PDB file of C-alpha atoms in Angstrom:
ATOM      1  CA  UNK A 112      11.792 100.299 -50.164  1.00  0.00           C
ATOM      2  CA  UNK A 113      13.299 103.297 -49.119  1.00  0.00           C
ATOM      3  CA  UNK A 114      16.724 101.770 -49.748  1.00  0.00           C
ATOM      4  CA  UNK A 115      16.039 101.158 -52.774  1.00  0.00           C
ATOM      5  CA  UNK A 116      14.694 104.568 -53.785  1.00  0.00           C
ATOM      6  CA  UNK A 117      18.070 105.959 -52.568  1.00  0.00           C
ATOM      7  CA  UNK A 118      19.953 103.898 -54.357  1.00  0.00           C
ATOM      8  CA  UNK A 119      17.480 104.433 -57.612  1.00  0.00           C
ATOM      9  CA  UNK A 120      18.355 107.996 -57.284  1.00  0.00           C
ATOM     10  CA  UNK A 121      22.089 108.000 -56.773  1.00  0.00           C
ATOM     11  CA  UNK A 122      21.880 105.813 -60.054  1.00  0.00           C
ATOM     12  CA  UNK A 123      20.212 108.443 -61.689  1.00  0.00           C
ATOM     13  CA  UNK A 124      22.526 111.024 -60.298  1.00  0.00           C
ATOM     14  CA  UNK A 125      25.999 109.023 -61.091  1.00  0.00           C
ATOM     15  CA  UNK A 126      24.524 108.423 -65.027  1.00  0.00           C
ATOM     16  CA  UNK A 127      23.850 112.132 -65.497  1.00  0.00           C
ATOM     17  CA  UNK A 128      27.255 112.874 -64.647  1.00  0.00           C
ATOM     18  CA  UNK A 129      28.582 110.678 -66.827  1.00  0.00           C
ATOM     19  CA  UNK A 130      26.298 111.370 -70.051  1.00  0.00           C
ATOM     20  CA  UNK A 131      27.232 115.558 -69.073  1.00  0.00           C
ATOM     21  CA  UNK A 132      30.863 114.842 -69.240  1.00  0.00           C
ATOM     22  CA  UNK A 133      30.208 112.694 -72.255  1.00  0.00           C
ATOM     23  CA  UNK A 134      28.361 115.576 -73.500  1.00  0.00           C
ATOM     24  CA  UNK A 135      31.232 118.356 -72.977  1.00  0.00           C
ATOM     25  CA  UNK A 136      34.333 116.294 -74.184  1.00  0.00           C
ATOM     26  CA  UNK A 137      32.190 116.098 -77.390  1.00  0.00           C
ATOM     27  CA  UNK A 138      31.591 119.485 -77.453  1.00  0.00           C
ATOM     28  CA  UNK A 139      35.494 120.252 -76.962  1.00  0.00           C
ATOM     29  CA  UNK A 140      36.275 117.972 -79.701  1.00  0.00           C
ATOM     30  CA  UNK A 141      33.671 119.540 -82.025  1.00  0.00           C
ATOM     31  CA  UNK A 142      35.126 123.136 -81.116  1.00  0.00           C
ATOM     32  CA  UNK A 143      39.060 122.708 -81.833  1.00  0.00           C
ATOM     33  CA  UNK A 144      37.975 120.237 -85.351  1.00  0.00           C
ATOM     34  CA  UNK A 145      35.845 123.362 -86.416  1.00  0.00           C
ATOM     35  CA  UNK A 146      38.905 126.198 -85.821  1.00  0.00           C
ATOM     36  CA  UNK A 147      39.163 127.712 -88.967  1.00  0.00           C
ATOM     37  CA  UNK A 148      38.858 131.401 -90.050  1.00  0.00           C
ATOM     38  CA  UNK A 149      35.669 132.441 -92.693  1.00  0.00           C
ATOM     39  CA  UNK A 150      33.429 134.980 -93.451  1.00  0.00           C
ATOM     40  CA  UNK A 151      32.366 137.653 -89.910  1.00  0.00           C
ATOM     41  CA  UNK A 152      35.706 135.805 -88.301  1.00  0.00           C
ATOM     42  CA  UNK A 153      38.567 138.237 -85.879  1.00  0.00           C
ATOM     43  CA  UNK A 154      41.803 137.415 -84.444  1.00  0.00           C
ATOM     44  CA  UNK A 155      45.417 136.169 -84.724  1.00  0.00           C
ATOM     45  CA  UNK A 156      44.656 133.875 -87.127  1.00  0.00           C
ATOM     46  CA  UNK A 157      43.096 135.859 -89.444  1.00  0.00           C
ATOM     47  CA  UNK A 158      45.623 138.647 -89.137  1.00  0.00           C
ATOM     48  CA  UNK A 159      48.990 135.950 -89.890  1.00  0.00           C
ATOM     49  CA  UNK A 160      46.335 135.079 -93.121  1.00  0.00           C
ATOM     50  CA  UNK A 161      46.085 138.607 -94.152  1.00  0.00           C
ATOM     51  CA  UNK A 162      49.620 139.230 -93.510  1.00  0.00           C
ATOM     52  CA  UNK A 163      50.562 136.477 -95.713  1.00  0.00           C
ATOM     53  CA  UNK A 164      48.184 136.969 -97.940  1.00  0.00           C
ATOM     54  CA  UNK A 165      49.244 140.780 -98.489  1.00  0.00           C
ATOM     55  CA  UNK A 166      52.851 139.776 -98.961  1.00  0.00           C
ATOM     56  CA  UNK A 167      52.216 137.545-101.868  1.00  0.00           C
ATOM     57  CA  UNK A 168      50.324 140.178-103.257  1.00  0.00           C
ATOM     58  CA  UNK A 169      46.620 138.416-103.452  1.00  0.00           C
ATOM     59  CA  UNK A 170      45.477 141.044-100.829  1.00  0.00           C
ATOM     60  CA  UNK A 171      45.358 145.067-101.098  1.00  0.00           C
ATOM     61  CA  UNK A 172      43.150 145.336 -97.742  1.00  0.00           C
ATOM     62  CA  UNK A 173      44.184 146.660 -93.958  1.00  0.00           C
ATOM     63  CA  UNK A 174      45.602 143.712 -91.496  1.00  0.00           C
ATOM     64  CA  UNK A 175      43.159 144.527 -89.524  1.00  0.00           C
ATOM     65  CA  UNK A 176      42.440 140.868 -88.251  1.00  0.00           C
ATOM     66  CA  UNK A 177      38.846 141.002 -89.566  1.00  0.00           C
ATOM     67  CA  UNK A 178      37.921 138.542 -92.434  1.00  0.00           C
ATOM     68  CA  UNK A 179      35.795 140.680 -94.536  1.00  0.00           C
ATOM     69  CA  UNK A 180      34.625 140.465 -98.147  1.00  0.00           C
ATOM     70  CA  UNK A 181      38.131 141.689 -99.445  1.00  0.00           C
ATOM     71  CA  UNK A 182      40.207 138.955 -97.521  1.00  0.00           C
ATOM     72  CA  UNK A 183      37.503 136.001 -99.201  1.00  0.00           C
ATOM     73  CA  UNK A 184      37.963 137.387-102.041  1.00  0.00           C
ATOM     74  CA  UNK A 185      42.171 137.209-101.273  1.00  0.00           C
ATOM     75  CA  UNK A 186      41.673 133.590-100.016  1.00  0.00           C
ATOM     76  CA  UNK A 187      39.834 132.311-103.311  1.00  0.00           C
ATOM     77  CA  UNK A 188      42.573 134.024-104.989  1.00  0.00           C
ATOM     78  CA  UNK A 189      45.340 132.500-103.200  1.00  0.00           C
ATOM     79  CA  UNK A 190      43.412 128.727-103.447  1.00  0.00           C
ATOM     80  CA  UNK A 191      43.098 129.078-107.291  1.00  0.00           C
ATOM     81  CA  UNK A 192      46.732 129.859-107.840  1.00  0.00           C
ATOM     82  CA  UNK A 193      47.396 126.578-105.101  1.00  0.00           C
ATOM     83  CA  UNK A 194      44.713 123.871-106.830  1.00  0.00           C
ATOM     84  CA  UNK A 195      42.776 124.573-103.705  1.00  0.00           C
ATOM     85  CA  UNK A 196      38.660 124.639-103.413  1.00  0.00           C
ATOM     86  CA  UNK A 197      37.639 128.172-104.111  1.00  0.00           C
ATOM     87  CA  UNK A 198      35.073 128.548-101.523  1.00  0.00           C
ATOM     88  CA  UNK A 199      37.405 131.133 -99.483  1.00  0.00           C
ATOM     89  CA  UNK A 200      37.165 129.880 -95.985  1.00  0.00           C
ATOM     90  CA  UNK A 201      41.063 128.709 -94.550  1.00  0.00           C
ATOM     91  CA  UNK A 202      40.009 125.732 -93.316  1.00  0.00           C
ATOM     92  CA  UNK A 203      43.114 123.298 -92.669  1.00  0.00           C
ATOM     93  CA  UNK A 204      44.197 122.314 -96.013  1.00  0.00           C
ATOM     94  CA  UNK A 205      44.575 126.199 -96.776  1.00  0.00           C
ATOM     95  CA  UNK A 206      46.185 127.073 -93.737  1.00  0.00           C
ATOM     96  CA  UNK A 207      48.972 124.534 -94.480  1.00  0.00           C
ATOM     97  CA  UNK A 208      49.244 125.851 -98.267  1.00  0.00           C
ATOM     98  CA  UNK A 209      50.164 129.145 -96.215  1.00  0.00           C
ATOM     99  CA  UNK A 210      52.351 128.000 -94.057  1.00  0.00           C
ATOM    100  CA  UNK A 211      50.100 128.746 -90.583  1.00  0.00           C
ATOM    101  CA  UNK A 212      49.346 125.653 -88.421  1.00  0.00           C
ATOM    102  CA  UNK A 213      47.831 125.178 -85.578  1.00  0.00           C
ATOM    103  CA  UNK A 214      47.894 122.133 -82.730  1.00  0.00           C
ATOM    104  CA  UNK A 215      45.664 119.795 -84.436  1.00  0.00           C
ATOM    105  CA  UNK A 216      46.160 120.874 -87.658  1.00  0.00           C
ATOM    106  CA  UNK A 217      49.368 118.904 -88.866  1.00  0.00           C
ATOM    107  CA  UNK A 218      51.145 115.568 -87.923  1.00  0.00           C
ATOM    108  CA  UNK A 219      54.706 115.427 -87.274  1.00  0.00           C
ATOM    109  CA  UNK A 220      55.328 113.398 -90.706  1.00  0.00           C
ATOM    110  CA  UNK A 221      54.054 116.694 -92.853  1.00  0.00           C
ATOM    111  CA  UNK A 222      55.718 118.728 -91.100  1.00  0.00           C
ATOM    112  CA  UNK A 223      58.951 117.036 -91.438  1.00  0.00           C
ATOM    113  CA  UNK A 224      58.428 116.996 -95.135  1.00  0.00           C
ATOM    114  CA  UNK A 225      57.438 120.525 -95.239  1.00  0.00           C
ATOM    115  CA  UNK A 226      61.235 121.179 -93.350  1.00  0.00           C
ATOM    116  CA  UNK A 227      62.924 118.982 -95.565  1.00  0.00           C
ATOM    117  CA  UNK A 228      61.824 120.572 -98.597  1.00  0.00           C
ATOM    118  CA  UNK A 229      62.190 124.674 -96.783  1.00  0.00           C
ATOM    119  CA  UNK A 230      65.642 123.483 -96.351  1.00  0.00           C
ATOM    120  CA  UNK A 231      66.748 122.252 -99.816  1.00  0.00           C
ATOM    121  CA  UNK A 232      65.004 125.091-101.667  1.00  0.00           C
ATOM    122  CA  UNK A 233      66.879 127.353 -99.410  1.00  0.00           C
ATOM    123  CA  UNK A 234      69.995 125.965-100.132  1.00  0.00           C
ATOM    124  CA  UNK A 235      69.246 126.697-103.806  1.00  0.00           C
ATOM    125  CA  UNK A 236      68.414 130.012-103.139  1.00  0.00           C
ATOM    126  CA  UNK A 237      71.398 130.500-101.208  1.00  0.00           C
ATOM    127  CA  UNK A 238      73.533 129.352-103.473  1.00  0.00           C
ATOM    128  CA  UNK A 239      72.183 131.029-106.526  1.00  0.00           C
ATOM    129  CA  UNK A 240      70.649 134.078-105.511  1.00  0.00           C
ATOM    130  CA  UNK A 241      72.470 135.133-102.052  1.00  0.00           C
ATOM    131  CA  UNK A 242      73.285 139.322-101.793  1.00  0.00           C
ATOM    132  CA  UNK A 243      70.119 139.394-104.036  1.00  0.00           C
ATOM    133  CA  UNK A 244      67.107 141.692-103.225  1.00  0.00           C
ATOM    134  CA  UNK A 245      64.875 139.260-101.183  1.00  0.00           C
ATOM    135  CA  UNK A 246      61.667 139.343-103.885  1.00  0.00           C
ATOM    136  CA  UNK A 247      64.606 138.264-106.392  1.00  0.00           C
ATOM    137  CA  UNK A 248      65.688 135.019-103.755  1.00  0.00           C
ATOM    138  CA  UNK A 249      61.708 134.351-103.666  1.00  0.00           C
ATOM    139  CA  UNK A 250      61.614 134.358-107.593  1.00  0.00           C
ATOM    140  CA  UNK A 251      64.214 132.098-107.665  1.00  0.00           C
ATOM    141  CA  UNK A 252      62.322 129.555-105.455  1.00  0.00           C
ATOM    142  CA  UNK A 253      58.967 130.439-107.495  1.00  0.00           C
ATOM    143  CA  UNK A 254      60.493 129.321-110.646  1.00  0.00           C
ATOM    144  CA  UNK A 255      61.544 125.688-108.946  1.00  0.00           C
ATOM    145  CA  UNK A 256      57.929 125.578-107.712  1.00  0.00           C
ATOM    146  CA  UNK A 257      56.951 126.247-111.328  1.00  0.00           C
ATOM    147  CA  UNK A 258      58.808 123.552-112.556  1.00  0.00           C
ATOM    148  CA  UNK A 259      57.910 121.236-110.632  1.00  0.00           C
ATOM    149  CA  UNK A 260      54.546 122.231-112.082  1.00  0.00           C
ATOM    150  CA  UNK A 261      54.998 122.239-115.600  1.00  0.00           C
ATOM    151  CA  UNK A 262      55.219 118.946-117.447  1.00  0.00           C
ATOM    152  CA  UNK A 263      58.198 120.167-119.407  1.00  0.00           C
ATOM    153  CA  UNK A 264      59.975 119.417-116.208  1.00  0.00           C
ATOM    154  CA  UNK A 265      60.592 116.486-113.350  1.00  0.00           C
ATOM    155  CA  UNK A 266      57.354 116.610-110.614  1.00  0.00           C
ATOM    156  CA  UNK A 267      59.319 116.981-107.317  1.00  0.00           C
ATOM    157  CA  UNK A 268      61.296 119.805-105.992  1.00  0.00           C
ATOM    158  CA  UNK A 269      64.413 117.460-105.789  1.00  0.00           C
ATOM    159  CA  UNK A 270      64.089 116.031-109.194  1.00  0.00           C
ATOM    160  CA  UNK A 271      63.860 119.735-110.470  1.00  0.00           C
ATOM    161  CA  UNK A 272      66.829 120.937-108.498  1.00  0.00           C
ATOM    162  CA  UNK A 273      69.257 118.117-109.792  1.00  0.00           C
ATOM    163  CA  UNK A 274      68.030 118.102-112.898  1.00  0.00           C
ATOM    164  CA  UNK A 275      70.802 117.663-115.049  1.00  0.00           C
ATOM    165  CA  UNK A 276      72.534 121.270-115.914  1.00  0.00           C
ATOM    166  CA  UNK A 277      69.465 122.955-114.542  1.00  0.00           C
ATOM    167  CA  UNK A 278      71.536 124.706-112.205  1.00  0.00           C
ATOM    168  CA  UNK A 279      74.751 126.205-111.698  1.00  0.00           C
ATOM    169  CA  UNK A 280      74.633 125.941-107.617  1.00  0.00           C
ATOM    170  CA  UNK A 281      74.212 122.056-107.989  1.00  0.00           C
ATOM    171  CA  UNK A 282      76.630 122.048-110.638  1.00  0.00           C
ATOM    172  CA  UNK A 283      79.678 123.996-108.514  1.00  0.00           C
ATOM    173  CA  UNK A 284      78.587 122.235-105.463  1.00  0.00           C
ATOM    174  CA  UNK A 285      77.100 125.735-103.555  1.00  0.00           C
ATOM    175  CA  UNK A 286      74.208 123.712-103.215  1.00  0.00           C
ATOM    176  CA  UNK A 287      75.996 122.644-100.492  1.00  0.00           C
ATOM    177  CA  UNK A 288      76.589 125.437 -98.249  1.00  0.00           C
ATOM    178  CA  UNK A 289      74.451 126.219 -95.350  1.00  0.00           C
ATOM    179  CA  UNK A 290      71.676 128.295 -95.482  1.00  0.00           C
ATOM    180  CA  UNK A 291      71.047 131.694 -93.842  1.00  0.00           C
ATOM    181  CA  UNK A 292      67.637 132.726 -92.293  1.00  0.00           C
ATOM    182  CA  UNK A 293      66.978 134.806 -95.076  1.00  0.00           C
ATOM    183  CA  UNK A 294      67.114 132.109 -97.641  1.00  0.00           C
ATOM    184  CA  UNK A 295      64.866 130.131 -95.479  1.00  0.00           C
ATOM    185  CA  UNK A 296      62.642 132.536 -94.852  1.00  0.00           C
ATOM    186  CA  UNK A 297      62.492 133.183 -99.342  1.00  0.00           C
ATOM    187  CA  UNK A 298      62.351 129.486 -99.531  1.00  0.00           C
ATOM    188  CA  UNK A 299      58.964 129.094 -97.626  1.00  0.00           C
ATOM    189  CA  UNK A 300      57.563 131.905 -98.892  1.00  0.00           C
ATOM    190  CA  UNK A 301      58.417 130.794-102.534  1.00  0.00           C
ATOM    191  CA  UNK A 302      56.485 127.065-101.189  1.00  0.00           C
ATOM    192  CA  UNK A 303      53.891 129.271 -99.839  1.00  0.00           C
ATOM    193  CA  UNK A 304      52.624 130.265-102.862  1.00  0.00           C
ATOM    194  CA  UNK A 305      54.416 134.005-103.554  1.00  0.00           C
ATOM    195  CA  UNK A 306      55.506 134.441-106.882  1.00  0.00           C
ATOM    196  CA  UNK A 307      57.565 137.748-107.898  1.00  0.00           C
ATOM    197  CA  UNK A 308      58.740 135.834-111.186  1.00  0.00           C
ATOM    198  CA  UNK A 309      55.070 135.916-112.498  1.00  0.00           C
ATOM    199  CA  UNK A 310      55.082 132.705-113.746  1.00  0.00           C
ATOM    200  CA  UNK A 311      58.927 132.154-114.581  1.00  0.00           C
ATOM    201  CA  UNK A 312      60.204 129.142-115.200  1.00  0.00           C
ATOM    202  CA  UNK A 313      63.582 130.086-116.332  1.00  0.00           C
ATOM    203  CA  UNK A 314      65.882 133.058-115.319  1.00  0.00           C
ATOM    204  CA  UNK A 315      69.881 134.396-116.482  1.00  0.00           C
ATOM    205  CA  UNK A 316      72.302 136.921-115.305  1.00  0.00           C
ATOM    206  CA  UNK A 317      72.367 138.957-118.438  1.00  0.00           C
ATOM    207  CA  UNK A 318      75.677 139.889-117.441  1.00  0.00           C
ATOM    208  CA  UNK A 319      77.260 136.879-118.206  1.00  0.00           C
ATOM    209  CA  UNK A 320      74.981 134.726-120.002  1.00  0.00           C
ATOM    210  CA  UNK A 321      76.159 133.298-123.552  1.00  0.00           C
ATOM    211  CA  UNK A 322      73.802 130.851-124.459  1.00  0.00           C
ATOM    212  CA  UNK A 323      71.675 132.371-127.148  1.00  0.00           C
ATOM    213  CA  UNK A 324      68.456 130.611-126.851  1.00  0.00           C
ATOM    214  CA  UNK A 325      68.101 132.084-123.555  1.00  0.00           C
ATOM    215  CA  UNK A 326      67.831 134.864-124.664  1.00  0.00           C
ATOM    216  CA  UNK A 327      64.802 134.472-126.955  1.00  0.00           C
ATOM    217  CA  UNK A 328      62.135 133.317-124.073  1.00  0.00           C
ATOM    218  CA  UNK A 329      59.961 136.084-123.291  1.00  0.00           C
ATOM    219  CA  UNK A 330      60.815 138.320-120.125  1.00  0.00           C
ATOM    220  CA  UNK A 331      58.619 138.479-117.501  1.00  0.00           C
ATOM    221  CA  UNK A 332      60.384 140.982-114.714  1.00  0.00           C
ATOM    222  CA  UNK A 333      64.323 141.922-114.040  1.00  0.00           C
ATOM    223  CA  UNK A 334      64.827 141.705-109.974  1.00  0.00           C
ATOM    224  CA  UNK A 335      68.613 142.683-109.172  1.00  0.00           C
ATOM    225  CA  UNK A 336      70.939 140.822-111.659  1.00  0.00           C
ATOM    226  CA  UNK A 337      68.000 138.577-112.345  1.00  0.00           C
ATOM    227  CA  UNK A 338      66.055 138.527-115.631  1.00  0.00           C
ATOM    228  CA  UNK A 339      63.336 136.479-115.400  1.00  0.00           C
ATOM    229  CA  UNK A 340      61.462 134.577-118.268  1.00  0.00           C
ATOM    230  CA  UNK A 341      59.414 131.794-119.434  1.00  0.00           C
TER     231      UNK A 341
END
């Protein structure tokens, strides 16, 4: 009997071990699919959203790394330019929009699309708006992005790029130089959502354009040797 009793007990002990670990790997998995940054939330990740955010200009608050009622209010913003739910929490699906991952929240096929499509913008940028202010190398990514928008225009970035005459980079082959960082850097802030052209979805050097009906869509904003228009 006593035997038994022991061995009743160290049952008991060896299954409450097991339902406690079951219990805390549960509890870990819970935690890191619930990482996102809302309302009363502080830290790194809210200050990279506010950052971000402030670039773009959708937020005029402090980066103070505290999401308050102004950086909501920033987040809805930024979601209703991106087709996003406007509830204001950056839960994974915004986070990506922005360009701010974190371990679990991307696979390695997004993110190789995501590079794929930094690099080829930049390489538009770079060979149409290089020695430009930076905004104006952003603008010229926003307009792509607006394209691909628009249903005056083909849906992907690469359809929109080689577009027939669309542009002269593709045209003279520049298209096919390398990058810099800084054309990068306008390129995924241009995918991110930051749009200096307000809207543009055409833009000329007035310079040296001759085409006349170019000339006739309404301006939106002038960056460098840029004039921007829709």
């Amino acid at each position: 009997m006593l035997k038994n009793k022991k061995k009743i007990i160290l049952i008991g002990i060896i299954l409450s071990i097991i339902i406690a670990i079951i219990i805390l790997r549960m509890l870990s998995q819970n935690n890191s699919v619930e990482v996102l940054s809302k309302y009363g939330s502080r830290g790194s990740e809210v200050t990279q959203i506010q950052t971000k955010l402030k670039r773009w200009g959708y937020y005029n608050g402090n980066v103070d790394g505290i999401y308050g009622t102004q950086t909501v209010n920033a987040v809805k913003y930024f979601q209703r330019k991106n087709g996003l739910t406007q509830d204001g929490i950056a839960g994974p699906a915004t986070l990506k929009a922005m360009g701010i991952y974190n371990s679990g929240s991307t696979s390695s096929g997004s993110s190789s699309s995501n590079s794929s499509n930094v690099n080829l913008l930049a390489k538009l940028i770079y060979g149409e708006a290089r020695g430009e202010p930076y905004t104006g190398q952003v603008a010229v990514g926003a307009v792509v992005m607006n394209r691909v928008k628009s249903s005056s225009f083909p849906n992907s970035m690469s359809g929109v790029i080689y577009q027939s005459g669309a542009f002269d980079a593709v045209r003279d082959g520049q298209i096919n130089l390398a990058p810099d960082a800084t054309a990068k850097k306008a390129a995924q802030d241009a995918i991110n959502g930051w749009d200096p052209s307000y809207g543009a979805i055409y833009y000329f050097n007035p310079s040296t354009a001759t085409n006349k009906w170019i000339w006739s869509r309404p301006m939106t904003v002038t960056i460098g040797r840029h004039r921007f228009c829709k």
